PDB file of C-alpha atoms and ligand atoms in Angstrom:
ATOM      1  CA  UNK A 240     197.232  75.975  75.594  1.00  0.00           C
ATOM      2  CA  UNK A 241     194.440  74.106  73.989  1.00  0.00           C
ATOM      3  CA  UNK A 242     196.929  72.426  71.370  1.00  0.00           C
ATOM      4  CA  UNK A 243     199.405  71.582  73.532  1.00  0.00           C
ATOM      5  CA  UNK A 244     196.225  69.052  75.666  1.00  0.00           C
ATOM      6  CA  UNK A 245     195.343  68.112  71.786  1.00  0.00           C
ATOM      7  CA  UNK A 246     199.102  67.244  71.716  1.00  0.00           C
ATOM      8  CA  UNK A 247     198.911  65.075  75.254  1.00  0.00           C
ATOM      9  CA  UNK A 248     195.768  63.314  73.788  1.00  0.00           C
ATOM     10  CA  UNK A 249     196.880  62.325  70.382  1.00  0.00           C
ATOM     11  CA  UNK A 250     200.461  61.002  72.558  1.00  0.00           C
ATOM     12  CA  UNK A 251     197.768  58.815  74.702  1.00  0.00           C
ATOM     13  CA  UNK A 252     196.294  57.234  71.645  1.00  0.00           C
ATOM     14  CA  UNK A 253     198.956  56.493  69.545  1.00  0.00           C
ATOM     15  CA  UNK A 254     200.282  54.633  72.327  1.00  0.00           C
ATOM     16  CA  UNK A 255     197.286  52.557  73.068  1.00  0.00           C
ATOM     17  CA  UNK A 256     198.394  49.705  70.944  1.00  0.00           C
ATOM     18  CA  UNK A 257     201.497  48.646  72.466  1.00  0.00           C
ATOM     19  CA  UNK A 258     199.475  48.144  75.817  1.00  0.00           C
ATOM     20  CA  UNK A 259     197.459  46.077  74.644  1.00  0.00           C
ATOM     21  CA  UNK A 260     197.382  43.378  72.171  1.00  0.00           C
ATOM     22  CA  UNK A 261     195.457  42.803  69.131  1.00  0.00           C
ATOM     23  CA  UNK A 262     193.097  39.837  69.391  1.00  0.00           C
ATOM     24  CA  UNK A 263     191.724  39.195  66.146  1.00  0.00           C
ATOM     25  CA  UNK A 264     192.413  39.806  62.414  1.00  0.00           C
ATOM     26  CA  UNK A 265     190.893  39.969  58.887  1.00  0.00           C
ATOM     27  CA  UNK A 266     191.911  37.640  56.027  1.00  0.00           C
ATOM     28  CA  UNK A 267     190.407  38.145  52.655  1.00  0.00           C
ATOM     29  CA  UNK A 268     189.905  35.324  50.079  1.00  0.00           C
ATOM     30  CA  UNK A 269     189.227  36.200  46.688  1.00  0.00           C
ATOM     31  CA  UNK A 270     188.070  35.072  43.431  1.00  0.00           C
ATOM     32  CA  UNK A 271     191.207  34.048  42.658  1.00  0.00           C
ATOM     33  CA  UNK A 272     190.946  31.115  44.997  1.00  0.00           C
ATOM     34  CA  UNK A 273     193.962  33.272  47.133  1.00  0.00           C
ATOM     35  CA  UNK A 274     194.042  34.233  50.862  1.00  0.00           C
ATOM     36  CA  UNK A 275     195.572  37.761  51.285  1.00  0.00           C
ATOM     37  CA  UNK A 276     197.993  36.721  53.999  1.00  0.00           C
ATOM     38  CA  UNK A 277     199.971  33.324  54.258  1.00  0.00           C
ATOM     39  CA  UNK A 278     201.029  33.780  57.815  1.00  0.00           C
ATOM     40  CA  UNK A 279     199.181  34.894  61.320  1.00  0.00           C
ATOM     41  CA  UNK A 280     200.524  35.031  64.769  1.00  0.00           C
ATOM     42  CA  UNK A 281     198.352  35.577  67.688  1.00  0.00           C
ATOM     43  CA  UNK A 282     199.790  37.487  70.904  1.00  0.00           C
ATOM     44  CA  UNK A 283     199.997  34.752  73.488  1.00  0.00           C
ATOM     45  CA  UNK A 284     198.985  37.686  76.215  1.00  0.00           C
ATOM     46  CA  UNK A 285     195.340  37.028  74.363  1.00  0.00           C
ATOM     47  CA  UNK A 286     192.924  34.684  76.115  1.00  0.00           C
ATOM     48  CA  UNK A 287     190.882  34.071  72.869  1.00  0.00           C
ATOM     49  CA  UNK A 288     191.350  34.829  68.942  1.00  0.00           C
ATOM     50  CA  UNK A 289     189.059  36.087  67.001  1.00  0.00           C
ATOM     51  CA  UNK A 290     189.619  35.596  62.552  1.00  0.00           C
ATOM     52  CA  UNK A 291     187.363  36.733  60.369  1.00  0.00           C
ATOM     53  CA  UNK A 292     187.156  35.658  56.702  1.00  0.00           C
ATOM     54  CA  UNK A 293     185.862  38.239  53.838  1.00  0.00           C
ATOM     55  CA  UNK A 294     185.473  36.704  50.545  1.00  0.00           C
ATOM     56  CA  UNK A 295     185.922  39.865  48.816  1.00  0.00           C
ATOM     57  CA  UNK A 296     185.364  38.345  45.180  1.00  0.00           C
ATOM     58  CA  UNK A 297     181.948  38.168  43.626  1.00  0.00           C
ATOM     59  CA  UNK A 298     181.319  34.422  42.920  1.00  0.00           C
ATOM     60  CA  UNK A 299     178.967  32.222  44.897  1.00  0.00           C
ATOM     61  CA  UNK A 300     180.007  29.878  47.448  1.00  0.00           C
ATOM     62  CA  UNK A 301     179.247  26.722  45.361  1.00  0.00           C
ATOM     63  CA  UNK A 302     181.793  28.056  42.290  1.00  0.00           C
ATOM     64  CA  UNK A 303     184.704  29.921  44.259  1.00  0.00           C
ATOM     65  CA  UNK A 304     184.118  28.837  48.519  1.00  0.00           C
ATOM     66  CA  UNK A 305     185.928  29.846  50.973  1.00  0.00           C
ATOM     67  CA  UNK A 306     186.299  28.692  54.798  1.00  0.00           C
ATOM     68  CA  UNK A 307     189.236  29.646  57.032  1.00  0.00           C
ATOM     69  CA  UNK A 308     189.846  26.065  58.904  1.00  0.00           C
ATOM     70  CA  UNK A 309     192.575  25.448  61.457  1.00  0.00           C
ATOM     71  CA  UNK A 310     194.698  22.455  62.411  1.00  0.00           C
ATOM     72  CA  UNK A 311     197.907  20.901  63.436  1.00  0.00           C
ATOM     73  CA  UNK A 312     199.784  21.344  60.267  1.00  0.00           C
ATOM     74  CA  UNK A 313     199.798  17.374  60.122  1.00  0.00           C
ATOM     75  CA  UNK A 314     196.334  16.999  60.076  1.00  0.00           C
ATOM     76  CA  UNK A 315     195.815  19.246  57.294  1.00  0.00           C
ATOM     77  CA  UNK A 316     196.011  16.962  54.257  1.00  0.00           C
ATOM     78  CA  UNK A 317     193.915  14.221  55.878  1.00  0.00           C
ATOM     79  CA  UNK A 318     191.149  16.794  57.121  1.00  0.00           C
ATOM     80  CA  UNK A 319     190.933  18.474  53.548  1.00  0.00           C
ATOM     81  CA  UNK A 320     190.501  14.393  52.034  1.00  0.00           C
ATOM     82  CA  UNK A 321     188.059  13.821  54.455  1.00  0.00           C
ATOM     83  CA  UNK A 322     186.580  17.589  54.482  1.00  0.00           C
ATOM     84  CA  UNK A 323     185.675  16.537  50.382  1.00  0.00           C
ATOM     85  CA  UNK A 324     183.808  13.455  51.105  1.00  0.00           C
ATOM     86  CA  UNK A 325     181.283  15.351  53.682  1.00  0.00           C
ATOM     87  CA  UNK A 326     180.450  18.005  50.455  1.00  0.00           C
ATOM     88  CA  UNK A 327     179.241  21.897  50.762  1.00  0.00           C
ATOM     89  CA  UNK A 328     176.202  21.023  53.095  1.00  0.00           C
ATOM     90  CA  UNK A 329     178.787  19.983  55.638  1.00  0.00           C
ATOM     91  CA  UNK A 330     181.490  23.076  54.598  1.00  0.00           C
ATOM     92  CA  UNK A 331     183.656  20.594  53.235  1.00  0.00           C
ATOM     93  CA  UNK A 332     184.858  19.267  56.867  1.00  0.00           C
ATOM     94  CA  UNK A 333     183.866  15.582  58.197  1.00  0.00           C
ATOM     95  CA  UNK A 334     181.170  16.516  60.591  1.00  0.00           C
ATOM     96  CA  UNK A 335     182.752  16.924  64.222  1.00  0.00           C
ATOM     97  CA  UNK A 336     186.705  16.190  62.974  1.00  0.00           C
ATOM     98  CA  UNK A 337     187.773  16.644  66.477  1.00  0.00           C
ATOM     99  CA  UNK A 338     190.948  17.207  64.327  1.00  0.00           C
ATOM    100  CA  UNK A 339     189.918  20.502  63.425  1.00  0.00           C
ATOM    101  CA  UNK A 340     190.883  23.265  65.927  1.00  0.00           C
ATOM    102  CA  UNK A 341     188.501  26.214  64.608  1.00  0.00           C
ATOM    103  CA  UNK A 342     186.942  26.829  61.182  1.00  0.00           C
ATOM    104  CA  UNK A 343     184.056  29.489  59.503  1.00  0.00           C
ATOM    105  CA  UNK A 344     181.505  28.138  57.636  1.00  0.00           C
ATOM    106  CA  UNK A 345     181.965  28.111  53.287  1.00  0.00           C
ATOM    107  CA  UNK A 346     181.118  31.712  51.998  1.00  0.00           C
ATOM    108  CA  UNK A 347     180.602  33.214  48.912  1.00  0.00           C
ATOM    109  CA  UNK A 348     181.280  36.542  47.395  1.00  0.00           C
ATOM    110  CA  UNK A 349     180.968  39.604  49.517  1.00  0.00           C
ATOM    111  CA  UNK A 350     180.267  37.430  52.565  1.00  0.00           C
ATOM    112  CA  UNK A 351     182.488  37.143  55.657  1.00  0.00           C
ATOM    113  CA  UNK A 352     182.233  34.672  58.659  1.00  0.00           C
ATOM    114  CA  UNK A 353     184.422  34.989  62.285  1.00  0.00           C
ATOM    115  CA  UNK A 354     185.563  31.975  64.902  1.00  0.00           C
ATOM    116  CA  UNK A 355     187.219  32.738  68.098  1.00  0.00           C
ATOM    117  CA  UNK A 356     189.842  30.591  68.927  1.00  0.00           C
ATOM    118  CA  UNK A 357     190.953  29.631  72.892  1.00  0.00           C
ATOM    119  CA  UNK A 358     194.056  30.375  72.739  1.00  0.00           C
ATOM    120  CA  UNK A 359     194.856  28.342  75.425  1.00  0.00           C
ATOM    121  CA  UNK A 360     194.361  25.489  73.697  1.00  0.00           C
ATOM    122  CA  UNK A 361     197.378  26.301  71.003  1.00  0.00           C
ATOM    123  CA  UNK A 362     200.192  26.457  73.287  1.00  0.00           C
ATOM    124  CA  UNK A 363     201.135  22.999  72.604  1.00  0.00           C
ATOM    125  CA  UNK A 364     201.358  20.478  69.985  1.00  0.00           C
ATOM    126  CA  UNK A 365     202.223  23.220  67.233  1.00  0.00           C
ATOM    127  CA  UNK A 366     203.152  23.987  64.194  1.00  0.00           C
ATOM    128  CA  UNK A 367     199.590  24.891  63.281  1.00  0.00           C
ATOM    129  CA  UNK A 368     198.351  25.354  59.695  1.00  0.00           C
ATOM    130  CA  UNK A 369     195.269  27.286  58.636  1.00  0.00           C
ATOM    131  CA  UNK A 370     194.001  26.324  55.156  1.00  0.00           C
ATOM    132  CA  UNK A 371     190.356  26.899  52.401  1.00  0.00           C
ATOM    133  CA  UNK A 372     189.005  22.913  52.696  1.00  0.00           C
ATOM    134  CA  UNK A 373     186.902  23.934  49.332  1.00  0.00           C
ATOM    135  CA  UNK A 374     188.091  21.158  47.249  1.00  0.00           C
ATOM    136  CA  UNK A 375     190.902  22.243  45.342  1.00  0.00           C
ATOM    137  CA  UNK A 376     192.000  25.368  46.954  1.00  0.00           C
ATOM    138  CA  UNK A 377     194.377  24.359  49.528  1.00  0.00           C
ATOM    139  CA  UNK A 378     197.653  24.699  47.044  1.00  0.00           C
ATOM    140  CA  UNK A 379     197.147  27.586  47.026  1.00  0.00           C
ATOM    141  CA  UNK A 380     194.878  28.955  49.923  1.00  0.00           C
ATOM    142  CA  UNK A 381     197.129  28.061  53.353  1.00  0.00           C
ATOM    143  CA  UNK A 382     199.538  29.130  55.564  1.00  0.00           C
ATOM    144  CA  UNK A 383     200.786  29.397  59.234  1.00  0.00           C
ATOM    145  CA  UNK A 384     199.781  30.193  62.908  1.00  0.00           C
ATOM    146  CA  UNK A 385     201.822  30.882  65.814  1.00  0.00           C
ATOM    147  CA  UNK A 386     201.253  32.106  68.954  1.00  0.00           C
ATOM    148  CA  UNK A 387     204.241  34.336  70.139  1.00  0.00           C
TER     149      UNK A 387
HETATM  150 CO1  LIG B  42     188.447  28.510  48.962  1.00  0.00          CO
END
């Protein structure tokens, strides 16, 4: 008898996640200036977004940075040009870039920073690229959003 309510409450949890969706993720950046996804989509049942960034490498935020910045994926490469200009005080974004959609601060090594994203405001004027404005690090540390 007890096993078989054991059974009924495992059944209740393992379905939990298909009622309701997941608003937020992880992505890791590394000391090997890499992000350890290239692609997110956030559930458009979610009214906000949460990312969080975990430089799991070991190297300080002035040597190997990391932020997790969002944009219209034709904004990036002017945001990232700019985003150089305004330095590390500034996290390598133009103070205010009303181009940016969400963005952490820089962090180093064993560090980790959130934003929560409206997801309201993504519905339109897609595609959306998220990208490390540390100079240098966007070849290789980008990729997508979509909201699905
Ligand atoms: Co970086």
């Amino acid at each position: 008898m007890k096993m078989q309510w054991l059974g009924l409450a495992l059944l209740a949890f393992a379905s939990t996640p298909l009622l309701a969706a997941e608003c937020s993720t992880t992505i890791e950046g590394n000391d090997m200036m890499q992000f350890n996804t290239s692609s997110i989509t956030v559930p458009a049942s979610c009214t906000e977004f949460t990312v969080t960034l975990k430089h799991v490498g070991k190297l300080a935020r002035n040597v190997m940075g990391h932020n997790w910045v969002l944009t219209k994926t034709a904004d990036m490469q002017a945001v990232e040009a700019d985003g150089i200009k305004a330095g590390l005080d500034n996290n390598y974004l133009k103070p205010d870039d009303a181009r940016v959609i969400a963005h952490t601060k820089i962090i180093g090594g064993g560090e980790s920073a959130s934003v929560t994203i409206d997801v309201a405001a993504l519905k339109t004027g897609g595609p959306y690229s998220f990208f490390c404005s540390y100079p240098g690090h966007s070849g290789l540390m980008k990729g997508t959003l979509k909201v699905e």
